[in-house]
């Protein structure tokens, strides 16, 4: 029996994780946390019977409490609630399927209480990787990647301990706007950006895929997870999303992981690593596929990726500013307050405005996040579409 807790159980990764629980009878859910979807949380509690459940707002938690009054589940809320789920003694693995850097404190708390992390919440690693990775090592816990590219790299590293890596090949689908130029991007609306060609995901990461910010976050995620230099990570656009990423070794040999675009494989792999469990999903048919193609990412048009490299090279608190500005800008775009191209523009303006902190602690990271939000709030009114 393996006991898992999930932060973000009602989202895209969260619900797919619970499908894996349904399919594997030796997984037990001890705790679930979500933002505001009380209805789905009630359903999940009735089906998976966790001891603890958290909703973000007190109001949602009170509503949930009324709905599940007949069950022996404790309902909590807010950051305290997330921390309680993250550290509950019953759980062995915490699946971090929450979106955004709100995951930093619960992830750190879970590591400190000895839990392995199945990490989907990349924003946490991007902003606090310098704290999380050494802490995980010190506490003897594993950070198991759920992001498909990082799972592919993790799988490609199997049995290669001690062999020197030449580079990591991080594949990208290119998103819904691949091949488009700046003039066309100006006109793109929320519904256009939400149409991802290969993956069905939460709204924030889908927008991040359209701007290529997601790939930028993934470059930073890979740097922390695999302890490689930025110069050793190459982004390759591969529109079919069959090669999920690869590792090139010093003899020139490349080991890659391939499969259909389906997040359930990386989620299940993280939960059962190093065991591979049966999985009843669509297989790659090479004859049907016909060909796989590759392109260079267009960083002149998709400046989000260029800015990510810049933030990663600067280091310190700059990745936090990059990430926080993106979180805020994406939310403004989804609310139709800014245009698509203003997302990277707001990130760039925030990075220019920021005074760098070399080695930020958690409080300084959260402070930089708050300052970035304030800056955007004050800047957004006089922002003009370039
Ligand atoms: P989503 O929006 O579908 O789900 C997010 C979940 O987090 C929801 O359950 C939501 O209720 C919960 N949540 C949000 N704010 C919360 C709060 N304040 N307190 C408690 N819960 C809160 O997002 P997603 O697509 O599942 O992505 C989750 C994470 O996984 C992101 O970091 C994303 O980058 C990463 N990821 C997702 C995919 C994918 O296929 N969806 C792939 C790779 C990585
Ligand atoms: Mg990914």
Tab-separated table of C-alpha atoms and ligand atoms in Angstrom:
chain	number	residue	atom	x	y	z
A	1	UNK	CA	0.000	0.000	0.000
A	2	UNK	CA	1.251	3.444	-0.910
A	3	UNK	CA	-0.315	6.472	0.710
A	4	UNK	CA	-0.567	9.686	-1.231
A	5	UNK	CA	-1.807	13.220	-0.629
A	6	UNK	CA	-2.639	15.577	-3.503
A	7	UNK	CA	-2.478	19.355	-3.655
A	8	UNK	CA	-4.711	20.495	-6.522
A	9	UNK	CA	-6.882	17.367	-6.742
A	10	UNK	CA	-9.641	18.982	-8.830
A	11	UNK	CA	-7.335	20.164	-11.630
A	12	UNK	CA	-5.999	18.516	-14.754
A	13	UNK	CA	-3.080	16.700	-13.092
A	14	UNK	CA	-5.044	16.115	-9.878
A	15	UNK	CA	-7.958	14.349	-11.562
A	16	UNK	CA	-5.620	12.244	-13.716
A	17	UNK	CA	-3.734	11.248	-10.564
A	18	UNK	CA	-7.017	10.076	-9.058
A	19	UNK	CA	-7.736	8.046	-12.201
A	20	UNK	CA	-4.468	6.246	-11.547
A	21	UNK	CA	-5.559	5.640	-7.954
A	22	UNK	CA	-8.772	4.096	-9.321
A	23	UNK	CA	-6.760	1.787	-11.562
A	24	UNK	CA	-4.252	0.708	-8.882
A	25	UNK	CA	-5.828	-0.757	-5.809
A	26	UNK	CA	-2.655	-0.448	-3.711
A	27	UNK	CA	-2.791	3.368	-3.705
A	28	UNK	CA	-4.550	5.064	-0.812
A	29	UNK	CA	-5.502	8.740	-0.709
A	30	UNK	CA	-4.899	10.335	2.686
A	31	UNK	CA	-5.477	14.003	1.883
A	32	UNK	CA	-6.849	16.239	-0.886
A	33	UNK	CA	-6.568	19.991	-1.374
A	34	UNK	CA	-8.206	22.223	-3.967
A	35	UNK	CA	-9.025	25.848	-4.667
A	36	UNK	CA	-12.772	26.395	-5.031
A	37	UNK	CA	-14.490	23.457	-6.743
A	38	UNK	CA	-16.472	22.210	-3.740
A	39	UNK	CA	-18.762	20.032	-5.795
A	40	UNK	CA	-15.964	17.975	-7.327
A	41	UNK	CA	-14.124	17.846	-3.994
A	42	UNK	CA	-17.219	16.357	-2.358
A	43	UNK	CA	-17.375	13.696	-5.066
A	44	UNK	CA	-13.682	12.920	-4.617
A	45	UNK	CA	-14.054	12.633	-0.843
A	46	UNK	CA	-16.971	10.227	-1.190
A	47	UNK	CA	-15.020	8.082	-3.624
A	48	UNK	CA	-11.498	8.151	-2.158
A	49	UNK	CA	-12.255	8.709	1.542
A	50	UNK	CA	-9.298	10.860	2.611
A	51	UNK	CA	-8.901	11.706	6.297
A	52	UNK	CA	-8.193	15.356	5.508
A	53	UNK	CA	-9.490	17.788	2.863
A	54	UNK	CA	-8.650	21.433	2.236
A	55	UNK	CA	-10.300	24.235	0.294
A	56	UNK	CA	-8.537	27.549	-0.204
A	57	UNK	CA	-11.210	29.938	1.115
A	58	UNK	CA	-12.899	29.625	4.489
A	59	UNK	CA	-16.214	29.970	2.734
A	60	UNK	CA	-15.591	27.027	0.388
A	61	UNK	CA	-14.325	24.965	3.324
A	62	UNK	CA	-17.486	25.731	5.327
A	63	UNK	CA	-19.630	24.696	2.356
A	64	UNK	CA	-17.642	21.477	1.982
A	65	UNK	CA	-17.920	20.749	5.702
A	66	UNK	CA	-21.727	20.888	5.487
A	67	UNK	CA	-21.767	18.632	2.441
A	68	UNK	CA	-19.590	15.902	3.967
A	69	UNK	CA	-20.872	16.118	7.535
A	70	UNK	CA	-21.825	12.409	7.356
A	71	UNK	CA	-18.196	11.368	6.719
A	72	UNK	CA	-15.213	11.130	9.090
A	73	UNK	CA	-13.152	13.692	7.138
A	74	UNK	CA	-11.561	16.770	8.660
A	75	UNK	CA	-11.937	19.918	6.532
A	76	UNK	CA	-9.326	22.675	6.689
A	77	UNK	CA	-8.618	25.871	4.711
A	78	UNK	CA	-6.068	28.477	3.635
A	79	UNK	CA	-2.286	28.122	3.734
A	80	UNK	CA	-2.580	26.393	7.110
A	81	UNK	CA	-4.788	23.788	5.436
A	82	UNK	CA	-2.319	23.237	2.591
A	83	UNK	CA	0.491	22.834	5.117
A	84	UNK	CA	-1.556	20.363	7.148
A	85	UNK	CA	-2.184	18.204	4.079
A	86	UNK	CA	1.451	18.503	2.983
A	87	UNK	CA	2.747	17.288	6.333
A	88	UNK	CA	0.089	14.764	7.379
A	89	UNK	CA	1.900	11.811	8.975
A	90	UNK	CA	-0.162	9.216	7.086
A	91	UNK	CA	1.121	10.229	3.622
A	92	UNK	CA	4.321	8.940	2.006
A	93	UNK	CA	4.137	10.919	-1.247
A	94	UNK	CA	2.800	14.382	-1.909
A	95	UNK	CA	1.611	15.074	-5.447
A	96	UNK	CA	2.052	18.797	-6.028
A	97	UNK	CA	-0.566	19.456	-8.720
A	98	UNK	CA	-1.405	22.948	-7.548
A	99	UNK	CA	-0.709	25.817	-9.935
A	100	UNK	CA	1.707	28.647	-9.188
A	101	UNK	CA	4.270	29.565	-6.572
A	102	UNK	CA	1.694	29.184	-3.826
A	103	UNK	CA	3.120	25.646	-3.750
A	104	UNK	CA	6.475	26.746	-2.315
A	105	UNK	CA	5.670	26.584	1.399
A	106	UNK	CA	3.699	23.312	1.309
A	107	UNK	CA	6.395	21.645	-0.806
A	108	UNK	CA	9.131	22.682	1.608
A	109	UNK	CA	7.043	21.572	4.585
A	110	UNK	CA	6.396	18.174	2.994
A	111	UNK	CA	10.101	17.650	2.304
A	112	UNK	CA	10.931	18.583	5.888
A	113	UNK	CA	8.470	15.989	7.107
A	114	UNK	CA	10.163	13.330	4.999
A	115	UNK	CA	7.747	12.920	2.088
A	116	UNK	CA	8.736	12.149	-1.458
A	117	UNK	CA	7.387	14.738	-3.875
A	118	UNK	CA	5.731	13.873	-7.184
A	119	UNK	CA	6.290	17.306	-8.605
A	120	UNK	CA	4.017	18.822	-11.241
A	121	UNK	CA	4.047	22.318	-9.749
A	122	UNK	CA	7.050	23.605	-11.724
A	123	UNK	CA	6.639	27.225	-10.575
A	124	UNK	CA	7.845	26.147	-7.135
A	125	UNK	CA	11.098	24.743	-8.485
A	126	UNK	CA	11.654	27.696	-10.802
A	127	UNK	CA	11.452	30.180	-7.940
A	128	UNK	CA	12.822	28.146	-5.020
A	129	UNK	CA	14.866	25.367	-6.647
A	130	UNK	CA	17.995	26.571	-4.845
A	131	UNK	CA	16.232	25.902	-1.525
A	132	UNK	CA	14.216	22.813	-2.436
A	133	UNK	CA	16.867	20.644	-4.095
A	134	UNK	CA	19.483	20.821	-1.297
A	135	UNK	CA	16.726	20.420	1.295
A	136	UNK	CA	15.442	17.269	-0.411
A	137	UNK	CA	18.949	15.854	-0.404
A	138	UNK	CA	19.434	16.706	3.251
A	139	UNK	CA	16.100	15.150	4.225
A	140	UNK	CA	16.699	12.069	2.049
A	141	UNK	CA	13.529	12.480	0.010
A	142	UNK	CA	13.046	12.115	-3.719
A	143	UNK	CA	11.762	14.758	-6.092
A	144	UNK	CA	10.039	12.717	-8.781
A	145	UNK	CA	9.196	14.727	-11.891
A	146	UNK	CA	5.642	14.637	-13.241
A	147	UNK	CA	6.130	17.165	-16.031
A	148	UNK	CA	6.275	14.988	-19.167
A	149	UNK	CA	9.606	16.360	-20.440
A	150	UNK	CA	11.290	15.968	-17.086
A	151	UNK	CA	9.855	12.512	-16.605
A	152	UNK	CA	11.296	11.639	-20.028
A	153	UNK	CA	14.717	12.950	-18.997
A	154	UNK	CA	14.441	11.099	-15.681
A	155	UNK	CA	13.621	7.883	-17.561
A	156	UNK	CA	16.480	8.492	-20.012
A	157	UNK	CA	18.894	8.737	-17.091
A	158	UNK	CA	17.985	5.269	-15.809
A	159	UNK	CA	21.004	3.026	-15.351
A	160	UNK	CA	23.392	5.775	-16.462
A	161	UNK	CA	24.592	6.932	-13.044
A	162	UNK	CA	28.145	8.212	-13.312
A	163	UNK	CA	27.999	8.661	-17.083
A	164	UNK	CA	28.571	12.230	-18.087
A	165	UNK	CA	25.761	14.103	-19.805
A	166	UNK	CA	26.656	16.256	-22.802
A	167	UNK	CA	23.263	17.879	-23.093
A	168	UNK	CA	19.589	17.621	-22.334
A	169	UNK	CA	17.270	17.880	-25.309
A	170	UNK	CA	14.057	19.439	-24.058
A	171	UNK	CA	11.297	19.034	-26.619
A	172	UNK	CA	8.461	21.515	-27.129
A	173	UNK	CA	5.299	21.202	-29.193
A	174	UNK	CA	5.524	24.869	-30.141
A	175	UNK	CA	1.979	25.436	-28.873
A	176	UNK	CA	-1.060	26.654	-30.812
A	177	UNK	CA	0.778	29.616	-32.371
A	178	UNK	CA	3.821	27.810	-33.764
A	179	UNK	CA	4.977	29.445	-37.001
A	180	UNK	CA	3.068	32.679	-36.363
A	181	UNK	CA	4.796	36.060	-36.390
A	182	UNK	CA	4.360	39.075	-34.117
A	183	UNK	CA	1.789	40.793	-36.347
A	184	UNK	CA	-0.504	37.754	-36.172
A	185	UNK	CA	0.061	37.229	-32.458
A	186	UNK	CA	-1.240	40.739	-31.759
A	187	UNK	CA	-4.720	39.626	-32.710
A	188	UNK	CA	-4.814	36.366	-30.735
A	189	UNK	CA	-7.645	36.027	-28.263
A	190	UNK	CA	-8.052	33.941	-25.113
A	191	UNK	CA	-9.960	31.205	-26.958
A	192	UNK	CA	-7.222	30.964	-29.635
A	193	UNK	CA	-4.519	30.607	-26.999
A	194	UNK	CA	-6.506	27.944	-25.124
A	195	UNK	CA	-6.541	25.630	-28.169
A	196	UNK	CA	-3.458	23.496	-27.569
A	197	UNK	CA	-2.787	21.099	-30.467
A	198	UNK	CA	-1.589	18.071	-28.426
A	199	UNK	CA	-2.312	18.419	-24.718
A	200	UNK	CA	-5.410	19.091	-22.649
A	201	UNK	CA	-4.247	20.940	-19.525
A	202	UNK	CA	-5.232	23.624	-17.022
A	203	UNK	CA	-5.790	27.143	-18.358
A	204	UNK	CA	-2.639	28.756	-16.977
A	205	UNK	CA	-0.193	26.199	-18.388
A	206	UNK	CA	-2.085	26.218	-21.709
A	207	UNK	CA	-1.482	29.958	-22.047
A	208	UNK	CA	2.137	29.380	-20.971
A	209	UNK	CA	2.454	26.895	-23.826
A	210	UNK	CA	1.165	29.472	-26.303
A	211	UNK	CA	3.726	32.098	-25.171
A	212	UNK	CA	6.538	29.491	-24.817
A	213	UNK	CA	6.914	30.722	-21.233
A	214	UNK	CA	6.122	27.139	-20.237
A	215	UNK	CA	9.251	25.949	-22.039
A	216	UNK	CA	11.240	28.670	-20.302
A	217	UNK	CA	9.931	27.503	-16.923
A	218	UNK	CA	10.830	23.952	-17.940
A	219	UNK	CA	14.403	24.938	-18.790
A	220	UNK	CA	14.757	26.248	-15.235
A	221	UNK	CA	12.959	23.205	-13.836
A	222	UNK	CA	15.420	20.920	-15.672
A	223	UNK	CA	18.395	22.900	-14.431
A	224	UNK	CA	17.371	22.275	-10.820
A	225	UNK	CA	16.127	18.706	-11.178
A	226	UNK	CA	19.138	17.402	-13.068
A	227	UNK	CA	21.826	19.780	-11.822
A	228	UNK	CA	22.915	20.858	-15.303
A	229	UNK	CA	24.167	24.121	-16.675
A	230	UNK	CA	21.829	26.239	-18.809
A	231	UNK	CA	24.246	25.852	-21.711
A	232	UNK	CA	23.647	22.090	-21.553
A	233	UNK	CA	19.885	22.396	-22.149
A	234	UNK	CA	18.694	22.643	-25.738
A	235	UNK	CA	15.077	23.378	-26.593
A	236	UNK	CA	13.935	21.593	-29.743
A	237	UNK	CA	10.485	22.173	-31.212
A	238	UNK	CA	8.909	18.843	-32.119
A	239	UNK	CA	5.277	19.471	-33.085
A	240	UNK	CA	4.107	15.838	-32.847
A	241	UNK	CA	4.963	15.579	-29.099
A	242	UNK	CA	6.039	11.938	-29.379
A	243	UNK	CA	9.632	12.317	-28.170
A	244	UNK	CA	9.015	13.741	-24.713
A	245	UNK	CA	12.678	14.724	-24.227
A	246	UNK	CA	16.122	13.117	-24.377
A	247	UNK	CA	19.595	12.978	-22.899
A	248	UNK	CA	22.749	13.068	-24.998
A	249	UNK	CA	25.778	11.426	-23.380
A	250	UNK	CA	29.436	12.207	-23.939
A	251	UNK	CA	29.850	9.446	-26.521
A	252	UNK	CA	27.194	11.168	-28.654
A	253	UNK	CA	24.560	8.542	-27.872
A	254	UNK	CA	21.074	9.926	-27.287
A	255	UNK	CA	18.541	8.177	-25.071
A	256	UNK	CA	14.979	9.448	-25.347
A	257	UNK	CA	11.580	8.499	-23.997
A	258	UNK	CA	8.737	8.297	-26.495
A	259	UNK	CA	5.016	7.826	-26.150
A	260	UNK	CA	1.669	9.335	-27.023
A	261	UNK	CA	1.037	12.730	-25.400
A	262	UNK	CA	-0.669	11.528	-22.205
A	263	UNK	CA	0.147	12.827	-18.725
A	264	UNK	CA	-0.982	9.640	-17.038
A	265	UNK	CA	2.250	7.849	-17.886
A	266	UNK	CA	4.546	10.398	-16.195
A	267	UNK	CA	2.181	10.679	-13.217
A	268	UNK	CA	2.032	6.900	-12.758
A	269	UNK	CA	5.779	6.552	-13.290
A	270	UNK	CA	6.419	9.084	-10.508
A	271	UNK	CA	4.047	7.284	-8.141
A	272	UNK	CA	5.546	3.819	-8.664
A	273	UNK	CA	9.150	4.611	-9.623
A	274	UNK	CA	11.177	2.538	-10.432
A	275	UNK	CA	8.384	0.085	-11.249
A	276	UNK	CA	6.487	0.283	-14.544
A	277	UNK	CA	2.846	-0.625	-14.102
A	278	UNK	CA	0.531	-1.706	-16.914
A	279	UNK	CA	-1.283	1.146	-18.547
A	280	UNK	CA	-4.207	0.931	-20.896
A	281	UNK	CA	-3.576	3.975	-23.084
A	282	UNK	CA	-3.079	4.571	-26.794
A	283	UNK	CA	0.249	3.267	-28.144
A	284	UNK	CA	2.514	5.011	-30.658
A	285	UNK	CA	1.913	3.593	-34.130
A	286	UNK	CA	4.952	4.610	-36.181
A	287	UNK	CA	3.236	3.810	-39.472
A	288	UNK	CA	0.286	6.007	-38.594
A	289	UNK	CA	2.653	8.722	-37.358
A	290	UNK	CA	4.705	8.614	-40.581
A	291	UNK	CA	7.224	11.251	-39.598
A	292	UNK	CA	8.617	13.265	-36.749
A	293	UNK	CA	9.854	16.794	-37.416
A	294	UNK	CA	12.076	19.256	-35.571
A	295	UNK	CA	12.533	23.036	-35.587
A	296	UNK	CA	14.433	25.747	-33.753
A	297	UNK	CA	12.300	27.736	-31.297
A	298	UNK	CA	11.522	31.236	-32.624
A	299	UNK	CA	12.691	33.303	-29.665
A	300	UNK	CA	12.482	36.598	-31.580
A	301	UNK	CA	8.726	36.187	-31.868
A	302	UNK	CA	8.127	34.231	-28.660
A	303	UNK	CA	10.141	36.490	-26.398
A	304	UNK	CA	8.837	34.711	-23.290
A	305	UNK	CA	11.407	31.965	-23.853
A	306	UNK	CA	14.226	34.466	-24.403
A	307	UNK	CA	13.266	36.281	-21.177
A	308	UNK	CA	13.239	32.985	-19.306
A	309	UNK	CA	16.821	32.256	-20.364
A	310	UNK	CA	17.748	35.790	-19.320
A	311	UNK	CA	16.099	35.333	-15.904
A	312	UNK	CA	17.759	31.947	-15.454
A	313	UNK	CA	21.197	33.331	-16.346
A	314	UNK	CA	20.756	36.246	-13.920
A	315	UNK	CA	19.575	33.861	-11.217
A	316	UNK	CA	18.882	34.955	-7.626
A	317	UNK	CA	15.415	36.476	-7.348
A	318	UNK	CA	15.047	37.066	-11.131
A	319	UNK	CA	13.349	33.726	-11.925
A	320	UNK	CA	10.825	34.597	-9.194
A	321	UNK	CA	10.106	37.927	-10.871
A	322	UNK	CA	9.852	36.240	-14.271
A	323	UNK	CA	7.441	33.678	-12.869
A	324	UNK	CA	5.370	36.031	-10.698
A	325	UNK	CA	5.017	38.545	-13.546
A	326	UNK	CA	3.906	35.733	-15.828
A	327	UNK	CA	1.358	34.400	-13.307
A	328	UNK	CA	-0.143	37.865	-12.936
A	329	UNK	CA	-0.025	38.666	-16.660
A	330	UNK	CA	-1.647	35.347	-17.614
A	331	UNK	CA	-4.420	35.949	-15.143
A	332	UNK	CA	-4.978	39.457	-16.604
A	333	UNK	CA	-4.994	37.972	-20.110
A	334	UNK	CA	-7.510	35.287	-19.115
A	335	UNK	CA	-9.674	38.083	-17.652
A	336	UNK	CA	-9.335	39.898	-21.019
A	337	UNK	CA	-7.654	42.899	-19.409
A	338	UNK	CA	-4.469	42.731	-21.527
A	339	UNK	CA	-3.577	41.407	-24.955
A	340	UNK	CA	-1.586	38.253	-25.694
A	341	UNK	CA	1.640	40.101	-26.508
A	342	UNK	CA	1.412	42.147	-23.344
A	343	UNK	CA	2.191	39.006	-21.359
A	344	UNK	CA	5.914	38.989	-22.306
A	345	UNK	CA	5.924	42.800	-22.259
A	346	UNK	CA	4.804	42.828	-18.630
A	347	UNK	CA	7.373	40.164	-17.761
A	348	UNK	CA	10.133	42.199	-19.375
A	349	UNK	CA	9.055	45.430	-17.657
A	350	UNK	CA	8.913	43.638	-14.294
A	351	UNK	CA	12.390	42.173	-14.772
A	352	UNK	CA	13.797	45.593	-15.703
A	353	UNK	CA	12.178	47.178	-12.663
A	354	UNK	CA	13.438	44.567	-10.178
A	355	UNK	CA	16.416	45.026	-7.851
A	356	UNK	CA	18.140	41.661	-7.700
A	357	UNK	CA	18.538	39.649	-4.505
A	358	UNK	CA	21.419	37.182	-4.907
A	359	UNK	CA	20.363	34.211	-2.832
A	360	UNK	CA	16.778	34.805	-1.708
A	361	UNK	CA	15.230	32.909	1.193
A	362	UNK	CA	11.559	31.931	1.158
A	363	UNK	CA	10.425	35.228	2.698
A	364	UNK	CA	12.404	37.223	0.143
A	365	UNK	CA	10.967	35.143	-2.689
A	366	UNK	CA	7.436	35.827	-1.470
A	367	UNK	CA	8.331	39.495	-1.038
A	368	UNK	CA	9.649	39.679	-4.619
A	369	UNK	CA	6.417	38.039	-5.775
A	370	UNK	CA	4.296	40.615	-3.920
A	371	UNK	CA	6.396	43.509	-5.262
A	372	UNK	CA	6.079	42.190	-8.814
A	373	UNK	CA	2.292	41.983	-8.443
A	374	UNK	CA	2.222	45.559	-7.128
A	375	UNK	CA	4.421	46.770	-9.970
A	376	UNK	CA	2.173	45.162	-12.566
A	377	UNK	CA	-0.919	46.532	-10.903
A	378	UNK	CA	0.480	50.053	-11.126
A	379	UNK	CA	1.967	49.610	-14.611
A	380	UNK	CA	-0.926	47.890	-16.308
A	381	UNK	CA	-3.200	50.935	-16.592
A	382	UNK	CA	-0.773	52.819	-18.818
A	383	UNK	CA	0.398	49.794	-20.742
A	384	UNK	CA	0.062	50.186	-24.487
A	385	UNK	CA	0.047	47.360	-26.996
A	386	UNK	CA	3.266	47.684	-28.949
B	1	LIG	P1	-5.302	23.191	-13.092
B	1	LIG	O1	-5.616	24.639	-13.146
B	1	LIG	O2	-6.063	22.266	-13.948
B	1	LIG	O3	-5.450	22.672	-11.596
B	1	LIG	C1	-4.904	23.364	-10.511
B	1	LIG	C2	-5.374	22.763	-9.209
B	1	LIG	O4	-4.839	23.534	-8.132
B	1	LIG	C3	-6.888	22.771	-9.044
B	1	LIG	O5	-7.285	21.630	-8.327
B	1	LIG	C4	-7.116	23.995	-8.193
B	1	LIG	O6	-8.304	23.935	-7.434
B	1	LIG	C5	-5.911	23.941	-7.295
B	1	LIG	N1	-5.585	25.235	-6.700
B	1	LIG	C6	-5.354	26.401	-7.337
B	1	LIG	N2	-5.128	27.379	-6.432
B	1	LIG	C7	-5.217	26.790	-5.214
B	1	LIG	C8	-5.099	27.273	-3.891
B	1	LIG	N3	-4.840	28.544	-3.646
B	1	LIG	N4	-5.227	26.382	-2.885
B	1	LIG	C9	-5.502	25.088	-3.127
B	1	LIG	N5	-5.622	24.593	-4.348
B	1	LIG	C10	-5.491	25.432	-5.376
B	1	LIG	O7	-3.742	23.074	-13.358
B	1	LIG	P2	-2.933	21.854	-13.984
B	1	LIG	O8	-2.919	21.973	-15.454
B	1	LIG	O9	-3.358	20.572	-13.368
B	1	LIG	O10	-1.449	22.207	-13.511
B	1	LIG	C11	-1.001	21.997	-12.184
B	1	LIG	C12	0.514	22.127	-12.167
B	1	LIG	O11	1.076	21.086	-12.945
B	1	LIG	C13	1.030	23.429	-12.771
B	1	LIG	O12	2.161	23.850	-12.086
B	1	LIG	C14	1.404	23.039	-14.188
B	1	LIG	O13	2.424	23.846	-14.720
B	1	LIG	C15	1.894	21.619	-13.965
B	1	LIG	N6	1.791	20.749	-15.158
B	1	LIG	C16	0.574	20.471	-15.683
B	1	LIG	C17	0.466	19.656	-16.807
B	1	LIG	C18	-0.871	19.292	-17.386
B	1	LIG	O14	-0.931	18.473	-18.305
B	1	LIG	N7	-1.983	19.834	-16.917
B	1	LIG	C19	1.633	19.140	-17.390
B	1	LIG	C20	2.865	19.434	-16.821
B	1	LIG	C21	2.928	20.240	-15.701
B	2	LIG	MG1	5.825	19.892	-19.796
